[in-house]
XYZ file of C-alpha atoms in Angstrom:
594
model
C 28.854 -22.823 -29.455
C 31.959 -21.942 -27.587
C 33.778 -18.858 -29.003
C 30.562 -17.330 -30.237
C 28.352 -14.754 -28.403
C 24.926 -13.310 -29.179
C 25.155 -10.022 -30.984
C 22.258 -7.610 -31.203
C 22.028 -4.524 -33.412
C 19.452 -1.800 -32.890
C 17.485 -3.026 -35.854
C 17.290 -6.495 -34.400
C 16.372 -5.164 -30.880
C 13.488 -3.182 -32.392
C 12.387 -6.264 -34.395
C 12.180 -8.444 -31.137
C 10.399 -5.669 -29.266
C 7.765 -5.416 -32.217
C 7.268 -9.145 -32.299
C 6.477 -9.389 -28.600
C 3.130 -7.745 -27.634
C 3.999 -6.162 -24.224
C 0.528 -6.914 -22.878
C 1.049 -10.549 -23.587
C 4.453 -10.455 -22.082
C 3.334 -8.729 -18.789
C 0.183 -10.663 -18.523
C 2.300 -13.789 -17.925
C 3.160 -12.284 -14.554
C 0.448 -9.613 -13.874
C -3.300 -9.811 -14.146
C -4.428 -6.844 -16.448
C -7.703 -5.338 -17.293
C -8.389 -3.004 -20.214
C -9.410 0.663 -19.310
C -9.409 3.109 -22.104
C -6.440 2.564 -24.439
C -4.380 0.968 -21.787
C -4.227 -2.061 -19.529
C -4.053 -1.754 -15.672
C -2.965 -4.090 -12.850
C -1.433 -4.145 -9.451
C 2.370 -3.370 -9.804
C 4.451 -6.401 -9.391
C 7.456 -4.379 -8.289
C 5.854 -2.881 -5.042
C 2.976 -3.832 -2.681
C -0.189 -2.233 -3.512
C -4.068 -2.883 -3.396
C -5.211 -0.320 -6.001
C -3.927 -0.838 -9.580
C -1.552 1.842 -10.535
C 0.557 -0.170 -13.110
C -0.259 0.812 -16.541
C 0.678 -0.871 -19.903
C 0.227 0.727 -23.309
C 0.041 -1.888 -26.082
C 0.313 0.629 -28.862
C 3.532 2.289 -27.397
C 5.047 -0.854 -25.945
C 5.530 0.740 -22.528
C 4.620 0.074 -18.888
C 4.672 2.535 -16.170
C 3.726 2.506 -12.399
C 2.263 5.673 -11.035
C 3.116 4.270 -7.495
C 6.855 3.251 -7.578
C 7.625 4.681 -10.974
C 8.819 1.507 -12.514
C 8.842 1.913 -16.310
C 10.185 0.552 -19.384
C 9.471 -1.830 -22.312
C 9.095 -5.684 -22.545
C 12.859 -6.264 -22.237
C 13.206 -4.103 -19.260
C 10.150 -5.792 -17.685
C 11.605 -9.401 -18.109
C 14.976 -8.047 -16.753
C 13.219 -6.843 -13.549
C 10.632 -9.547 -13.080
C 12.867 -12.644 -13.730
C 16.140 -11.205 -12.802
C 17.666 -11.505 -16.321
C 20.554 -9.660 -17.997
C 19.853 -7.634 -20.973
C 21.141 -10.431 -23.465
C 19.156 -13.074 -21.555
C 15.924 -11.099 -21.675
C 16.475 -10.390 -25.383
C 17.111 -14.060 -26.148
C 13.948 -15.109 -24.260
C 11.820 -12.705 -26.263
C 13.533 -13.672 -29.416
C 12.769 -17.554 -28.693
C 9.162 -16.463 -27.762
C 8.710 -14.879 -31.159
C 10.763 -17.628 -33.088
C 13.236 -14.995 -34.331
C 16.686 -16.552 -35.075
C 19.619 -14.729 -33.447
C 22.716 -14.077 -35.176
C 26.130 -14.888 -33.653
C 29.539 -12.756 -33.603
C 32.954 -14.320 -33.422
C 34.836 -13.423 -30.354
C 38.453 -12.294 -30.221
C 41.086 -14.896 -29.257
C 41.379 -13.209 -25.889
C 37.639 -13.063 -25.331
C 37.388 -16.812 -26.379
C 40.127 -17.796 -23.958
C 38.589 -15.993 -21.199
C 35.166 -17.427 -21.765
C 36.639 -20.889 -22.003
C 38.494 -20.522 -18.733
C 35.432 -19.231 -16.926
C 33.449 -22.116 -18.292
C 36.090 -24.453 -16.830
C 35.751 -22.809 -13.358
C 31.924 -23.064 -13.389
C 32.113 -26.853 -14.462
C 34.636 -27.684 -11.742
C 32.625 -25.999 -9.115
C 29.466 -27.847 -10.298
C 31.356 -31.179 -10.214
C 32.641 -30.331 -6.682
C 29.004 -29.629 -5.457
C 27.974 -33.058 -6.838
C 30.926 -34.651 -5.184
C 30.123 -33.227 -1.840
C 26.449 -33.884 -2.098
C 26.989 -37.452 -3.112
C 29.419 -38.078 -0.457
C 26.912 -36.803 1.960
C 23.784 -38.654 0.823
C 25.175 -41.769 -0.865
C 28.380 -42.850 0.867
C 29.420 -44.063 4.406
C 31.981 -41.236 4.375
C 29.275 -38.709 4.724
C 27.233 -40.527 7.361
C 28.564 -38.257 10.151
C 27.611 -35.166 8.272
C 24.154 -36.409 7.266
C 23.529 -37.303 11.064
C 24.703 -33.773 12.013
C 22.286 -32.100 9.587
C 19.455 -34.348 10.711
C 19.988 -33.464 14.298
C 19.677 -29.793 13.180
C 16.307 -30.646 12.081
C 16.863 -30.465 8.244
C 14.701 -32.502 6.005
C 15.847 -34.433 3.041
C 14.114 -31.964 0.775
C 15.961 -29.081 2.327
C 19.221 -30.920 1.968
C 18.637 -31.625 -1.677
C 17.202 -28.168 -2.352
C 20.409 -26.413 -0.924
C 22.520 -29.245 -2.476
C 24.249 -29.765 0.949
C 27.247 -31.880 1.125
C 30.277 -33.259 3.045
C 33.907 -32.863 2.448
C 35.386 -36.250 3.561
C 38.034 -36.697 5.976
C 41.486 -37.409 4.354
C 44.282 -35.669 2.669
C 43.248 -35.526 -1.026
C 40.141 -37.390 -1.774
C 38.534 -34.613 -3.953
C 41.938 -33.850 -5.566
C 42.635 -37.365 -6.604
C 38.917 -37.917 -7.963
C 39.223 -34.692 -9.907
C 42.653 -35.453 -11.423
C 41.175 -38.937 -12.652
C 38.428 -36.930 -14.492
C 41.119 -34.740 -16.165
C 40.497 -31.474 -14.249
C 43.635 -29.477 -14.355
C 45.491 -28.557 -11.091
C 45.547 -24.870 -12.070
C 41.681 -24.914 -12.069
C 41.529 -26.463 -8.550
C 44.145 -24.218 -7.185
C 42.392 -21.102 -8.580
C 39.070 -22.142 -7.058
C 40.848 -23.079 -3.881
C 39.243 -26.560 -3.966
C 42.897 -27.670 -3.591
C 46.206 -26.213 -2.324
C 49.791 -27.298 -2.436
C 52.233 -27.365 0.613
C 55.875 -26.134 0.516
C 56.895 -29.498 -0.825
C 54.482 -29.102 -3.864
C 52.192 -31.853 -2.611
C 48.328 -31.044 -3.362
C 45.773 -31.438 -0.756
C 41.980 -30.716 -0.266
C 41.099 -27.247 1.001
C 37.959 -28.687 2.634
C 38.159 -31.664 4.835
C 35.740 -33.118 7.319
C 33.130 -30.484 7.058
C 29.503 -30.110 6.212
C 29.511 -28.157 2.877
C 27.249 -25.302 1.842
C 27.422 -24.510 -2.033
C 27.191 -20.893 -2.859
C 25.147 -19.903 -5.962
C 25.034 -16.767 -7.910
C 21.564 -15.281 -9.024
C 21.519 -17.707 -11.896
C 21.904 -20.784 -9.755
C 25.544 -21.466 -10.787
C 27.910 -22.755 -8.102
C 30.563 -19.981 -7.437
C 32.037 -21.011 -4.177
C 31.619 -23.056 -0.977
C 31.276 -22.663 2.833
C 32.401 -25.488 5.048
C 31.438 -26.009 8.772
C 33.000 -28.205 11.325
C 30.766 -30.371 13.482
C 32.528 -29.935 16.773
C 34.142 -27.041 18.607
C 37.394 -27.035 16.549
C 38.583 -23.788 14.859
C 37.960 -22.246 12.387
C 34.206 -22.988 12.694
C 33.606 -21.822 9.100
C 35.885 -22.126 6.277
C 34.929 -20.165 3.105
C 36.151 -20.156 -0.462
C 38.470 -17.428 -0.988
C 37.483 -14.948 -3.852
C 38.141 -16.083 -7.450
C 37.307 -14.841 -10.982
C 33.863 -16.042 -10.499
C 33.254 -15.506 -6.791
C 32.950 -12.040 -5.287
C 31.356 -12.377 -1.851
C 30.641 -8.687 -1.505
C 28.238 -8.984 -4.443
C 26.404 -12.105 -3.434
C 23.646 -13.005 -0.854
C 23.525 -16.594 0.207
C 20.388 -18.316 -1.156
C 19.221 -15.252 -3.101
C 18.621 -17.711 -6.098
C 16.064 -19.554 -3.898
C 14.710 -16.539 -2.100
C 14.053 -13.701 -4.623
C 10.737 -14.876 -5.761
C 9.400 -14.990 -2.118
C 11.080 -11.619 -1.399
C 9.372 -10.202 -4.477
C 6.023 -11.636 -3.352
C 6.350 -10.516 0.348
C 8.212 -7.256 -0.623
C 10.303 -8.068 2.448
C 13.918 -9.557 2.839
C 15.090 -10.856 6.095
C 18.833 -10.577 6.310
C 20.828 -12.924 8.645
C 24.428 -13.814 9.171
C 25.017 -17.501 8.781
C 24.310 -20.380 6.312
C 22.408 -22.336 8.985
C 20.268 -19.193 9.869
C 19.150 -19.195 6.214
C 18.724 -22.805 5.832
C 16.779 -23.432 9.060
C 14.448 -20.637 8.080
C 13.846 -22.167 4.583
C 13.433 -25.628 6.204
C 10.437 -24.176 8.211
C 8.917 -22.563 5.213
C 10.247 -18.969 5.796
C 11.815 -18.607 2.358
C 12.401 -14.819 2.039
C 15.725 -15.196 4.073
C 19.066 -14.534 2.703
C 22.587 -14.039 4.155
C 25.746 -12.055 3.392
C 28.900 -14.088 3.034
C 31.071 -13.572 5.903
C 30.928 -9.729 5.113
C 28.876 -6.834 6.403
C 25.906 -5.519 4.250
C 27.234 -3.774 1.183
C 25.791 -1.454 -1.321
C 25.953 -4.291 -3.897
C 23.601 -6.355 -1.665
C 21.246 -3.318 -1.788
C 21.292 -3.347 -5.655
C 20.414 -7.205 -5.605
C 17.285 -6.458 -3.469
C 16.357 -3.301 -5.265
C 12.923 -3.738 -6.959
C 12.649 -6.990 -5.043
C 11.820 -5.655 -1.666
C 10.397 -2.673 0.030
C 11.518 -3.637 3.525
C 14.749 -5.180 4.911
C 14.673 -6.788 8.325
C 17.978 -7.331 9.971
C 18.026 -10.380 12.014
C 21.747 -10.723 13.052
C 23.200 -12.628 15.959
C 23.242 -10.453 19.080
C 26.958 -11.083 19.821
C 29.594 -8.395 19.356
C 30.251 -9.177 15.817
C 26.577 -9.355 14.997
C 25.934 -5.980 16.638
C 28.733 -4.471 14.782
C 27.389 -5.847 11.504
C 23.793 -4.697 12.262
C 25.194 -1.044 12.968
C 27.061 -1.142 9.523
C 24.018 -2.226 7.669
C 21.895 0.332 9.395
C 24.437 3.022 8.331
C 24.307 1.896 4.701
C 20.490 1.489 4.631
C 19.932 4.904 6.043
C 18.130 7.344 3.558
C 17.557 4.595 0.989
C 14.244 3.616 -0.418
C 14.122 0.511 1.908
C 12.047 0.605 4.942
C 14.385 -0.974 7.657
C 13.621 -2.649 10.938
C 16.036 -4.597 13.338
C 14.995 -7.797 15.134
C 16.805 -8.391 18.365
C 16.868 -12.083 19.072
C 15.797 -13.012 22.709
C 18.360 -14.500 25.214
C 21.302 -13.970 22.809
C 20.134 -16.705 20.552
C 20.605 -16.693 16.697
C 17.861 -17.299 14.195
C 18.796 -20.833 13.586
C 18.390 -21.752 17.203
C 15.234 -19.790 17.590
C 13.611 -21.236 14.396
C 14.485 -24.828 15.398
C 13.330 -24.542 18.892
C 10.208 -22.387 18.489
C 9.009 -22.808 14.921
C 8.162 -20.717 12.040
C 5.140 -18.921 13.508
C 7.128 -17.792 16.583
C 9.967 -16.444 14.355
C 7.462 -14.599 12.050
C 5.939 -12.939 15.411
C 9.414 -11.644 16.130
C 9.790 -10.454 12.630
C 6.571 -8.407 13.013
C 7.699 -6.976 16.165
C 11.119 -5.788 14.745
C 11.911 -2.181 15.725
C 13.116 0.902 13.868
C 16.917 1.300 13.611
C 16.852 4.347 15.934
C 15.078 2.488 18.665
C 17.662 -0.420 18.243
C 20.604 1.895 18.483
C 19.276 3.703 21.401
C 18.386 0.526 23.324
C 21.813 -0.878 22.687
C 23.384 2.302 23.932
C 21.208 2.589 27.065
C 22.240 -1.002 27.999
C 26.056 -0.087 27.621
C 26.003 3.136 29.690
C 24.869 4.207 33.177
C 22.742 7.135 32.469
C 22.486 7.977 36.152
C 25.480 10.245 35.795
C 26.464 12.878 33.234
C 29.096 10.984 31.603
C 26.795 8.159 30.786
C 24.329 10.607 29.415
C 26.932 12.218 27.224
C 28.074 8.723 26.129
C 24.532 7.906 24.774
C 24.131 11.172 23.096
C 27.455 10.654 21.356
C 26.373 7.283 20.165
C 23.134 8.590 18.783
C 24.040 11.885 17.186
C 25.907 10.603 14.111
C 22.780 8.587 13.157
C 20.570 11.606 13.757
C 22.784 14.002 11.971
C 22.950 11.762 8.862
C 19.028 11.549 8.748
C 17.784 13.644 5.816
C 14.377 14.561 7.222
C 14.482 17.543 9.560
C 11.200 16.474 11.010
C 12.574 12.958 11.739
C 15.722 14.482 13.315
C 13.820 16.652 15.704
C 11.527 13.581 16.572
C 14.690 11.575 17.405
C 16.156 14.333 19.540
C 12.858 14.631 21.497
C 12.942 10.887 21.875
C 16.357 11.026 23.690
C 15.137 13.522 26.370
C 12.969 11.140 28.404
C 15.326 8.186 28.932
C 18.292 10.497 29.786
C 16.104 12.678 32.077
C 16.967 15.701 30.155
C 14.663 18.475 28.749
C 14.224 18.940 24.912
C 16.058 22.253 24.863
C 19.125 20.740 26.469
C 19.241 17.807 23.866
C 18.916 20.116 21.085
C 21.597 22.476 22.335
C 23.960 19.466 22.758
C 23.158 18.422 19.165
C 23.856 21.866 17.839
C 27.162 21.991 19.649
C 28.018 18.380 18.228
C 27.306 19.455 14.590
C 29.192 22.897 15.077
C 32.119 21.223 16.639
C 32.360 18.542 13.983
C 31.725 21.097 11.314
C 28.853 18.712 10.183
C 26.461 19.961 7.428
C 23.081 18.453 7.869
C 21.447 16.773 4.780
C 18.275 18.243 3.394
C 15.465 16.427 1.800
C 15.702 16.448 -2.041
C 12.484 17.280 -3.657
C 11.112 14.247 -5.489
C 10.620 14.160 -9.296
C 7.035 13.128 -8.533
C 6.464 16.506 -6.719
C 8.054 18.413 -9.569
C 5.820 16.634 -11.954
C 2.702 17.451 -10.112
C 3.618 21.199 -10.257
C 3.692 21.058 -14.025
C 0.562 22.334 -16.019
C -1.745 19.803 -17.428
C -1.225 21.453 -20.857
C 2.486 20.967 -20.665
C 2.104 17.256 -19.865
C -0.329 16.794 -22.848
C 1.901 18.664 -25.195
C 4.945 16.563 -24.178
C 2.820 13.260 -24.572
C 1.909 14.395 -28.218
C 5.454 15.535 -28.924
C 7.299 12.486 -27.853
C 4.890 10.231 -29.770
C 4.911 11.948 -33.114
C 7.892 13.347 -35.241
C 5.908 16.178 -36.882
C 4.363 17.252 -33.518
C 7.838 17.352 -32.073
C 9.266 19.500 -34.960
C 6.312 21.854 -34.476
C 7.150 22.130 -30.817
C 10.881 22.773 -31.431
C 10.017 25.383 -34.094
C 7.678 27.499 -31.908
C 8.524 26.873 -28.330
C 11.764 27.918 -26.559
C 12.983 25.198 -24.241
C 12.949 27.574 -21.402
C 9.260 27.662 -21.698
C 8.832 24.254 -20.221
C 8.358 24.307 -16.358
C 9.831 20.764 -15.815
C 13.807 20.609 -16.493
C 13.491 17.052 -17.573
C 10.842 18.041 -20.112
C 13.410 20.393 -21.652
C 16.133 17.790 -21.786
C 13.841 15.137 -23.213
C 12.499 17.396 -26.086
C 16.066 18.602 -26.865
C 17.438 14.989 -27.020
C 14.514 13.599 -28.857
C 14.902 16.319 -31.499
C 18.540 15.381 -32.083
C 17.756 11.815 -32.471
C 14.838 12.680 -34.770
C 17.021 14.776 -37.046
C 19.903 12.291 -37.130
C 17.914 9.091 -37.455
C 14.879 10.564 -39.430
C 12.613 9.102 -36.789
C 12.633 7.797 -33.256
C 14.954 4.902 -32.670
C 13.818 3.448 -29.485
C 17.260 1.849 -28.596
C 19.049 5.092 -29.080
C 16.451 7.010 -27.014
C 17.190 4.454 -24.151
C 20.881 5.096 -24.455
C 20.693 8.834 -24.672
C 18.261 9.754 -21.793
C 19.483 9.623 -18.203
C 17.666 7.215 -15.955
C 15.347 9.939 -14.576
C 14.734 11.522 -18.005
C 13.745 7.926 -19.249
C 11.344 7.285 -16.356
C 9.602 10.557 -17.073
C 9.555 9.605 -20.857
C 7.914 6.435 -20.076
C 5.388 7.953 -17.847
C 4.561 10.440 -20.570
C 4.322 7.630 -23.188
C 1.591 5.939 -21.104
C -0.524 9.103 -21.061
C -3.598 8.700 -23.298
C -3.622 11.103 -26.242
C -5.608 11.500 -29.397
C -2.493 11.017 -31.720
C -1.606 13.766 -34.294
C -4.039 16.683 -33.928
C -2.231 19.865 -35.197
C -5.047 22.171 -34.082
C -4.972 20.783 -30.540
C -1.091 20.754 -30.601
C -0.931 24.417 -31.652
C -3.443 25.205 -28.839
C -1.225 23.588 -26.343
C 1.987 25.240 -27.591
C 0.075 28.657 -27.338
C -1.061 27.840 -23.774
C 2.531 26.759 -22.652
C 4.102 29.823 -24.393
C 1.625 32.237 -22.872
C 2.042 30.863 -19.320
C 5.778 31.197 -19.611
C 5.640 34.714 -21.028
C 3.336 35.773 -18.234
C 5.674 34.344 -15.711
C 8.581 36.299 -17.280
C 6.464 39.431 -17.279
C 5.743 39.046 -13.499
C 9.352 38.494 -12.806
C 10.509 41.600 -14.662
C 7.750 43.704 -13.276
C 8.517 42.904 -9.647
C 12.284 43.454 -10.318
C 11.512 46.881 -11.878
C 9.514 47.747 -8.738
C 12.272 46.621 -6.299
C 14.974 48.589 -8.309
C 12.846 51.737 -8.410
C 12.303 51.514 -4.725
C 15.887 51.248 -4.113
C 16.622 54.226 -6.337
C 18.397 52.174 -8.979
C 18.007 53.686 -12.328
C 18.276 50.361 -14.164
C 14.593 49.769 -13.310
C 13.971 51.624 -16.677
C 15.561 48.662 -18.569
C 13.281 46.156 -16.722
C 10.162 48.198 -17.758
C 11.342 48.129 -21.444
C 11.548 44.325 -21.039
C 8.002 44.127 -19.661
C 6.906 46.274 -22.760
C 8.630 43.818 -25.098
C 7.126 40.721 -23.277
C 3.668 42.223 -23.378
C 4.035 42.843 -27.085
C 4.811 39.151 -27.644
C 1.920 38.114 -25.361
C -0.442 40.307 -27.414
C 0.825 38.571 -30.564
C 0.355 35.090 -29.253
C -3.000 35.829 -27.815
C -4.541 36.704 -31.257
């Protein structure tokens, strides 16, 4: 009903979670086998052959020990089916036959929702208008012949809802006015414009039309292409309240399942590059909409793909777009490769003339970004003289300087030596001068949370797993164990925050836990929830508390003992204070060891 929206309080969210067995939800997408208390399968979020994806039916959590994907049944549906939180919750509610309440919108919210609904409806009608014109009228014959000459099948034309904007001044405008579509809606969507005399005319005329969909398959804009050499070759919908081209990828609504399955996204430039690939059965191909690759595009592809292959045109604009994408993708979790099209052709030409298999072979031979950038630079500069060598170095140094891994930086610098006929020491010296002159601070690799977790004692992990699953166990830990005794900083934060939640809610409210913990803390929380434990066992719990406490005390004793020795050697009398601390700590160790 218009004017109403779904309303979910924490109690309802918990009810929906409890009514949906997570094993049943996940099993609709992943083959699971029971092993111990949990169920295991191959992770749907990254490519793996050995099952590292664990689901706990008792705790309602999943966790992947490979890619660290984690969460509950709602999060799983959001990730696997590309849903928003309300959409995932509604799906689970319907699955469990739970009626959802609704909440009245404010007048302003209702007006905004009504307006957006009109915009989506008008775009949907426009897509049908263009498609029908192409496929069912003589007006679209020229467009249909053009697309068939490009090798497109009827199935592809229908799947992408391709259309034709007929020649003439205002055919769409008149048709829509007859259906009662307001001028303001057509003008806001740029389906129509008005000249200086106030006369309305169609924005798209005599062009093959490409509807642009969002991730939910709703039409948000259009691209129109001429069928001759006239200019502009492509005409795109300007941005509107429902169309932000920097946040959309063309055909993502059709490609994301294939991208998830192959764990690879092929990023091209144009509509026809995408459609020709899909037409030949290569369905993990998407395109940016007249813009360079953006961080928002990366967010769309996150969790869907492990690898991005850049298959841009090799003209000047394509090369610039490739370099910009390489820059944004550097030091991300994506594996990146670049496909250099032979003979300057674009993917559309190559797929049509050589077929899917040949294109897939090209993709398999795509090279690393560093190799691509170096090849391009070597083609542009004459390296027989010193100026050319310096030009190549200046082209490559920014990319190398931005690389986080010192090992990779050094490998890249060595790779420059041979093609430039320079020795390694000279290249390294030039690079040091480059960073010094530009006051460039080289990035360092950040220690991963996984590595941090591996350094934590098994007793601390078991203690955490018991504490976060049981309120009494948590209270016992908080009473006897200082937060500083935990090796892992995230464990300290989790325990402290869960203690506050438990006190204020007289229990663990799962929604509040999700809202309170940071993303990194929640991922670690989910991993610990999956660890098998024997439930409430106070004798074992107190043994673990003693173990963690003693380990911490012994580390403190070592620290102060070493410091006392160093101060004594330096002739600093404050070493006596450090020795007193050692005595105090030893006394506490003796008490805990009883």
